[in-house]
Short mmCIF file of C-alpha atoms in Angstrom, two decimals:
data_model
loop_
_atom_site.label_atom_id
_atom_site.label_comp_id
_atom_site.label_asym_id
_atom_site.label_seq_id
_atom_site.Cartn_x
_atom_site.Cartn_y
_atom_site.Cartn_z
CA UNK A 52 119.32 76.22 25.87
CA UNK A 53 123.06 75.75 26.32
CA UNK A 54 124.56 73.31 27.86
CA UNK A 55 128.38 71.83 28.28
CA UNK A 56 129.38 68.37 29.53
CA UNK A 57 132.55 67.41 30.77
CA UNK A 58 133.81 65.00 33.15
CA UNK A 59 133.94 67.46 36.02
CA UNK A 60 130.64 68.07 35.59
CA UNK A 61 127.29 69.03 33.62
CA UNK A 62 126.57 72.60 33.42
CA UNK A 63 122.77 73.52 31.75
CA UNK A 64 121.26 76.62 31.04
CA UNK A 65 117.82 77.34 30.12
CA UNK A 66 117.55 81.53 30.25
CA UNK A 67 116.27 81.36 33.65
CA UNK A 68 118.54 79.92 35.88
CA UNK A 69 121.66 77.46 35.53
CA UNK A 70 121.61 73.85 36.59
CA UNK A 71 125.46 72.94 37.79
CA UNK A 72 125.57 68.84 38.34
CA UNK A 73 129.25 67.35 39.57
CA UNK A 74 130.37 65.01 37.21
CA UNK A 75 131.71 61.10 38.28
CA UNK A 76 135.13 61.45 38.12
CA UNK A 77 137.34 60.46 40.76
CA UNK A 78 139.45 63.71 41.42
CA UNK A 79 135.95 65.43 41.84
CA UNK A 80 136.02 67.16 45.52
CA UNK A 81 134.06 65.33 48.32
CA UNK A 82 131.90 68.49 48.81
CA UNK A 83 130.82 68.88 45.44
CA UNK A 84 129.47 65.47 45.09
CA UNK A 85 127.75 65.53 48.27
CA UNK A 86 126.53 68.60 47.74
CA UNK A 87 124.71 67.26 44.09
CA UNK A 88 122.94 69.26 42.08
CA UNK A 89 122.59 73.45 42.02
CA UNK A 90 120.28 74.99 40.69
CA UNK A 91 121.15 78.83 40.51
CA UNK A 92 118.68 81.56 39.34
CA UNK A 93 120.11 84.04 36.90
CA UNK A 94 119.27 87.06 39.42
CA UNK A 95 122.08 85.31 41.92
CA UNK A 96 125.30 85.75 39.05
CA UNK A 97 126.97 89.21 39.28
CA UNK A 98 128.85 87.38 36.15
CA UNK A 99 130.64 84.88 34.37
CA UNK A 100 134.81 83.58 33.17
CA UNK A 101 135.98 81.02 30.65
CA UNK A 102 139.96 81.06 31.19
CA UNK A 103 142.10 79.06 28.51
CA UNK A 104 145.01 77.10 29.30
CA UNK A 105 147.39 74.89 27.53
CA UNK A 106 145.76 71.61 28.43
CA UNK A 107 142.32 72.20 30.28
CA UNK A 108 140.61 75.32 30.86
CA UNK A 109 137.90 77.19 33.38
CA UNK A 110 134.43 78.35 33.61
CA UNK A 111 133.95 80.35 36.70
CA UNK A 112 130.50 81.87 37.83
CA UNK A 113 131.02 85.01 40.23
CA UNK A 114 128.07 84.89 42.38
CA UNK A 115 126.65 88.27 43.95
CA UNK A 116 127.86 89.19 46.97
CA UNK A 117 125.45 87.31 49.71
CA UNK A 118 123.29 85.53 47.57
CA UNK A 119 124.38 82.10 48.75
CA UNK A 120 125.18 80.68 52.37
CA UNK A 121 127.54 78.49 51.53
CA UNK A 122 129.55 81.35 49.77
CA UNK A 123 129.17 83.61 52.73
CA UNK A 124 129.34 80.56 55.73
CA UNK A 125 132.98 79.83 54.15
CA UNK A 126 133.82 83.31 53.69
CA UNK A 127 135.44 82.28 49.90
CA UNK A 128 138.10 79.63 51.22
CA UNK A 129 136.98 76.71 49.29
CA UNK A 130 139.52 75.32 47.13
CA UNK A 131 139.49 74.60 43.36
CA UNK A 132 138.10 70.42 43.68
CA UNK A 133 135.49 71.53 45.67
CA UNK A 134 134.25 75.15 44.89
CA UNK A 135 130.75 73.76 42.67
CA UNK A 136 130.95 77.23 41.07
CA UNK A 137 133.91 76.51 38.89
CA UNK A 138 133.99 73.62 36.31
CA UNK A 139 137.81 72.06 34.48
CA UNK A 140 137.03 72.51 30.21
CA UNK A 141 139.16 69.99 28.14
CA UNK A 142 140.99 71.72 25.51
CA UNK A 143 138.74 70.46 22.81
CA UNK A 144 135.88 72.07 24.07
CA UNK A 145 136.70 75.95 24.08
CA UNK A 146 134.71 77.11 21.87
CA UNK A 147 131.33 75.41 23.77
CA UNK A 148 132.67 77.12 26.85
CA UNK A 149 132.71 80.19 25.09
CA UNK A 150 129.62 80.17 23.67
CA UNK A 151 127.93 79.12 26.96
CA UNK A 152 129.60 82.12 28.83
CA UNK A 153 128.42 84.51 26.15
CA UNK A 154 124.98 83.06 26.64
CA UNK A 155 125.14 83.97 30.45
CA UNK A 156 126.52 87.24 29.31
CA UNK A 157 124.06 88.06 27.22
CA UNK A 158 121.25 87.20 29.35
CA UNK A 159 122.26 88.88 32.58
CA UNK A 160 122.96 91.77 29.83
CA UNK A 161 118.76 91.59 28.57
CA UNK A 162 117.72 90.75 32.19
CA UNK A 163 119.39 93.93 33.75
CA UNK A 164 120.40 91.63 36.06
CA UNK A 165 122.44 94.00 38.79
CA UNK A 166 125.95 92.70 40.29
CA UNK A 167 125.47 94.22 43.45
CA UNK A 168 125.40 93.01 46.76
CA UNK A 169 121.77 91.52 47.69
CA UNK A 170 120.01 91.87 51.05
CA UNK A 171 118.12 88.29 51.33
CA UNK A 172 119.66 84.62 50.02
CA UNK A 173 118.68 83.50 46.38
CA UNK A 174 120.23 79.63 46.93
CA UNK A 175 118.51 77.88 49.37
CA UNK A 176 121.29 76.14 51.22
CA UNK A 177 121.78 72.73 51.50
CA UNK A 178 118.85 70.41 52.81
CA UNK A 179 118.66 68.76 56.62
CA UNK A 180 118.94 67.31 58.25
CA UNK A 181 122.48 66.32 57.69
CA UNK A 182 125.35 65.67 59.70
CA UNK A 183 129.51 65.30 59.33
CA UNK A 184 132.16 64.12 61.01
CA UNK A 185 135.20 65.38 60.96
CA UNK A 186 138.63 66.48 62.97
CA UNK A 187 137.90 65.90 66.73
CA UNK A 188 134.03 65.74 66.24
CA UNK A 189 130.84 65.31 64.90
CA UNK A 190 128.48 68.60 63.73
CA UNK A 191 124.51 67.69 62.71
CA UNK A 192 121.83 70.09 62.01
CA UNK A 193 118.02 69.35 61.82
CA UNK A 194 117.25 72.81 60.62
CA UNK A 195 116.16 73.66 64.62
CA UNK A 196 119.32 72.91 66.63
CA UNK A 197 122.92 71.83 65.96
CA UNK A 198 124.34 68.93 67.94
CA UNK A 199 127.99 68.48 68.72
CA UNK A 200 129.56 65.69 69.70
CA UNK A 201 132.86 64.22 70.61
CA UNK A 202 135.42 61.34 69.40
CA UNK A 203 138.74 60.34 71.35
CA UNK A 204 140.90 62.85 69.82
CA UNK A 205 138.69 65.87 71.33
CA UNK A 206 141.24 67.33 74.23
CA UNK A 207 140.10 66.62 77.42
CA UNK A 208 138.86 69.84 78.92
CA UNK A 209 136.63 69.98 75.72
CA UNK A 210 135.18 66.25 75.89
CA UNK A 211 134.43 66.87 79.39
CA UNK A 212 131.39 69.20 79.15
CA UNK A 213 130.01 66.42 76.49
CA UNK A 214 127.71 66.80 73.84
CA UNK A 215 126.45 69.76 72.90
CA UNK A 216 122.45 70.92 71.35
CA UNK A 217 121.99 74.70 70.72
CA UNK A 218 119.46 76.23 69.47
CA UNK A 219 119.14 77.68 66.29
CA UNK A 220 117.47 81.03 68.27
CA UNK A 221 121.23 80.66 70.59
CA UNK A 222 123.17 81.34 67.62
CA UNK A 223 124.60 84.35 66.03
CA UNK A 224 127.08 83.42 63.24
CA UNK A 225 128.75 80.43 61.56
CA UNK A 226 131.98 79.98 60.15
CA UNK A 227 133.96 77.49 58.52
CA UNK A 228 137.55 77.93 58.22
CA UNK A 229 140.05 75.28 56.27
CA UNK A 230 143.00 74.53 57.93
CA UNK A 231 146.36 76.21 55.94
CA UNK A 232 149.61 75.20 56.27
CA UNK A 233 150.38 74.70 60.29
CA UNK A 234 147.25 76.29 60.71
CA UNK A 235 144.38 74.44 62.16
CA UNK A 236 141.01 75.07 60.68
CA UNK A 237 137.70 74.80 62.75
CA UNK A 238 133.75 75.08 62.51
CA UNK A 239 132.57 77.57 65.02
CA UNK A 240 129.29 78.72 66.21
CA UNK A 241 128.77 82.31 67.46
CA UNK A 242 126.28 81.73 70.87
CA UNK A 243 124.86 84.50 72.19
CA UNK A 244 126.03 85.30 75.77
CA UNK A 245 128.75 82.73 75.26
CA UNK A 246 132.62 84.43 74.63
CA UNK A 247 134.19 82.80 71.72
CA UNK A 248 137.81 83.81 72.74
CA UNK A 249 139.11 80.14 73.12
CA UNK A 250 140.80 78.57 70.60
CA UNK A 251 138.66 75.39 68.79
CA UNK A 252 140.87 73.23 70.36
CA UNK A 253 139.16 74.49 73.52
CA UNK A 254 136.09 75.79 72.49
CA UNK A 255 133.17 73.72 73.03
CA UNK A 256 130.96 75.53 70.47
CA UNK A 257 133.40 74.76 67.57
CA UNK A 258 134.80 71.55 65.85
CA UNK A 259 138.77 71.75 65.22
CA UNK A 260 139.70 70.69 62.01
CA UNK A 261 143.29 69.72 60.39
CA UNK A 262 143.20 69.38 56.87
CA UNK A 263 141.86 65.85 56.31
CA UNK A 264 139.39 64.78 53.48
CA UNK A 265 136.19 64.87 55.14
CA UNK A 266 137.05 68.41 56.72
CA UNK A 267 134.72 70.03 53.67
CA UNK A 268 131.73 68.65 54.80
CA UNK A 269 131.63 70.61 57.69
CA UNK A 270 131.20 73.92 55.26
CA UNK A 271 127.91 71.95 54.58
CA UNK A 272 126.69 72.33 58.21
CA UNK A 273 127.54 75.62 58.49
CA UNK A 274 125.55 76.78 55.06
CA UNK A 275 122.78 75.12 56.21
CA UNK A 276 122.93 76.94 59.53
CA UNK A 277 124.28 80.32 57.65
CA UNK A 278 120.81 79.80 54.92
CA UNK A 279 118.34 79.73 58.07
CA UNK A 280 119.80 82.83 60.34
CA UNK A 281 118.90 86.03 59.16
CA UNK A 282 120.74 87.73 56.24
CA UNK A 283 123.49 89.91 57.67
CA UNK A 284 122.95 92.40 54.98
CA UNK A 285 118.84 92.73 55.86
CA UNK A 286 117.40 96.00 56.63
CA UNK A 287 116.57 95.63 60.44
CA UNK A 288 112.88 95.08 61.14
CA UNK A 289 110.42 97.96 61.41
CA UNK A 290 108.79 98.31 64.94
CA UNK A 291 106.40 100.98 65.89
CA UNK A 292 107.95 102.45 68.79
CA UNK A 293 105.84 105.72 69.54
CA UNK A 294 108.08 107.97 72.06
CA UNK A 295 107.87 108.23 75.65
CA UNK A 296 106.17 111.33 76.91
CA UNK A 297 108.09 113.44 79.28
CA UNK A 298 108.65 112.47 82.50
CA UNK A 299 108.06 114.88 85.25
CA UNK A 300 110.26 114.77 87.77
CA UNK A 301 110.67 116.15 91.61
CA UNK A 302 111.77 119.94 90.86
CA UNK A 303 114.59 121.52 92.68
CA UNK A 304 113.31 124.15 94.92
CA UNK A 305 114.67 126.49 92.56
CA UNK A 306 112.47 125.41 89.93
CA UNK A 307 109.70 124.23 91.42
CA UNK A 308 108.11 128.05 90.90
CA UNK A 309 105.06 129.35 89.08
CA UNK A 310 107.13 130.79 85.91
CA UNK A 311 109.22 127.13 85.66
CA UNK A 312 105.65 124.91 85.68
CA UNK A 313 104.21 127.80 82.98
CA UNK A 314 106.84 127.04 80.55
CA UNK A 315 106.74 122.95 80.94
CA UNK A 316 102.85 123.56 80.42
CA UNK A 317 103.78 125.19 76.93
CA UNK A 318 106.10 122.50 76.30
CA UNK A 319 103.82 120.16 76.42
CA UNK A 320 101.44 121.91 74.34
CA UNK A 321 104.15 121.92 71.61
CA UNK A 322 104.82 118.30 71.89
CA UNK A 323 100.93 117.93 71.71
CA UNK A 324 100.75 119.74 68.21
CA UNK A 325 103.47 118.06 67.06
CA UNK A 326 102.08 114.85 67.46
CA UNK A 327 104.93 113.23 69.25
CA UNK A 328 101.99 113.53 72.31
CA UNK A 329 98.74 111.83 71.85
CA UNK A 330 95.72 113.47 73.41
CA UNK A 331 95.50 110.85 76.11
CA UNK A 332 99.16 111.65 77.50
CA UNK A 333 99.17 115.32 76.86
CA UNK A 334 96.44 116.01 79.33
CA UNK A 335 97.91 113.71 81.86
CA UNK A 336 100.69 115.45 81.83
CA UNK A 337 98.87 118.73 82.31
CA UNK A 338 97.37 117.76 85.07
CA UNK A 339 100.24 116.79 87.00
CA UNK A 340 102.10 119.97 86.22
CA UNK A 341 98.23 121.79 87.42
CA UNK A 342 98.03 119.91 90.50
CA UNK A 343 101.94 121.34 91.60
CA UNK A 344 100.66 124.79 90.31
#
């Protein structure tokens, strides 16, 4: 087992999987700690960094493309004190960090592990039902619906068609943007039927956010959505759709002759052979074309 402690954090790794716990300290990022322990099967990691610096270093996991919600709900925008895949190394400890990256390495390396994209989630997401507040509302998710409400900074036209509950069937995507520079951020849910053209100032499926502490909490909300709608990488499902037969139709006069209703009759008996006609429909359909002959 290999393990490294610092005060950003506790990171543990038994062969299997790699247990990432925030540490205490006070610059630690609100989501992180709320957030509390990951546990992160080896088959997630497409891989592994330990960057040096002067005074404090970095161990980075790169996680494979779609294997966690929270990853894909914030589209990679979470910033260094709260991104729980990254932990600070104190000078003093290089040469544990490096060791416990080569460990990962090598693993991953004996495991075969592939660092492509994956079709399903390997993290769970975090657990509901939770809720945040944050910019000019309140999100909260029981794993069934999400609930929005409103505070007195929500603008008027917005606060006016009060809360909201929509169903976790309603909605199509999540995402969680961080507001940059004079650039608002927001938390916006994708409803199906609804147009999501407004700005989140306006829109009454998102919550507008502007850069205040508590604004990464709202990423949590929309992993836990993101973990429970289906992967956007998943093969679609497999229906048995068996095709329609021909459909005979009113001939023109032109057609509607004894040499025209001979040649759909051998059309159907090639679509009979071929199986795309079952026995059932193929002499239905002869006996319509009969009864015109």
């Amino acid at each position: 087992m290999a393990e490294i402690i610092q005060k950003d954090g506790t990171w543990a790794f038994d062969g299997d999987a790699l247990r990432l716990t925030p540490g205490r300290d006070r610059n630690i990022g609100l989501l992180r700690g709320t957030l509390g322990e990951l546990v992160v099967p080896l088959g997630a990691l497409a891989g592994i960094s330990f960057e040096q610096g002067k005074k404090s270093g970095r161990l980075r996991l790169r996680l494979r493309d779609g294997a966690d919600p929270l990853l894909h709900a914030t589209g990679g925008r979470l910033t260094e004190p709260h991104d729980p895949y990254q932990l600070a190394v104190e000078s003093d400890r290089y040469g544990v960090a490096e060791y416990f990256a080569d460990e990962v390495r090598n693993a991953l390396l004996l495991d075969g592990v592939s660092p492509d994209p994956v079709d399903g989630y390997l993290l769970p997401g975090p657990s509901v039902p939770l809720s945040a507040s944050a910019g000019d509302g309140t999100a909260g998710f029981d794993g069934e619906q999400v609930r929005l409400e409103w505070n007195w900074k929500t603008e008027d036209a917005k606060a006016a068609t009060g809360p909201r509950t929509i169903p976790l069937s309603e909605i199509t995507a999540v995402e969680w943007q961080p507001a940059a520079g004079l650039e608002n951020g927001h938390l916006r849910f994708t409803v199906r039927g609804a147009p999501a053209t407004a700005p989140p100032k306006y829109d009454p499926n998102a919550v507008e956010l502007w850069g205040f502490k508590r604004d990464p909490l709202m990423a949590l909300v929309a992993a836990a959505v993101q973990a429970r709608l289906p992967h956007p990488s998943a093969p679609p499902a497999e229906t048995d759709v068996r095709p329609e037969p021909p459909r005979l139709t009113k001939a023109s006069p032109a057609e509607d002759d004894h040499d025209a209703l001979l040649r759909r009759l051998r059309e159907l008996g090639e679509l009979h052979r071929s199986g795309v006609l079952t026995d059932e429909e193929f002499t239905l359909a002869k006996q319509a074309v009969l009864r015109r002959m």
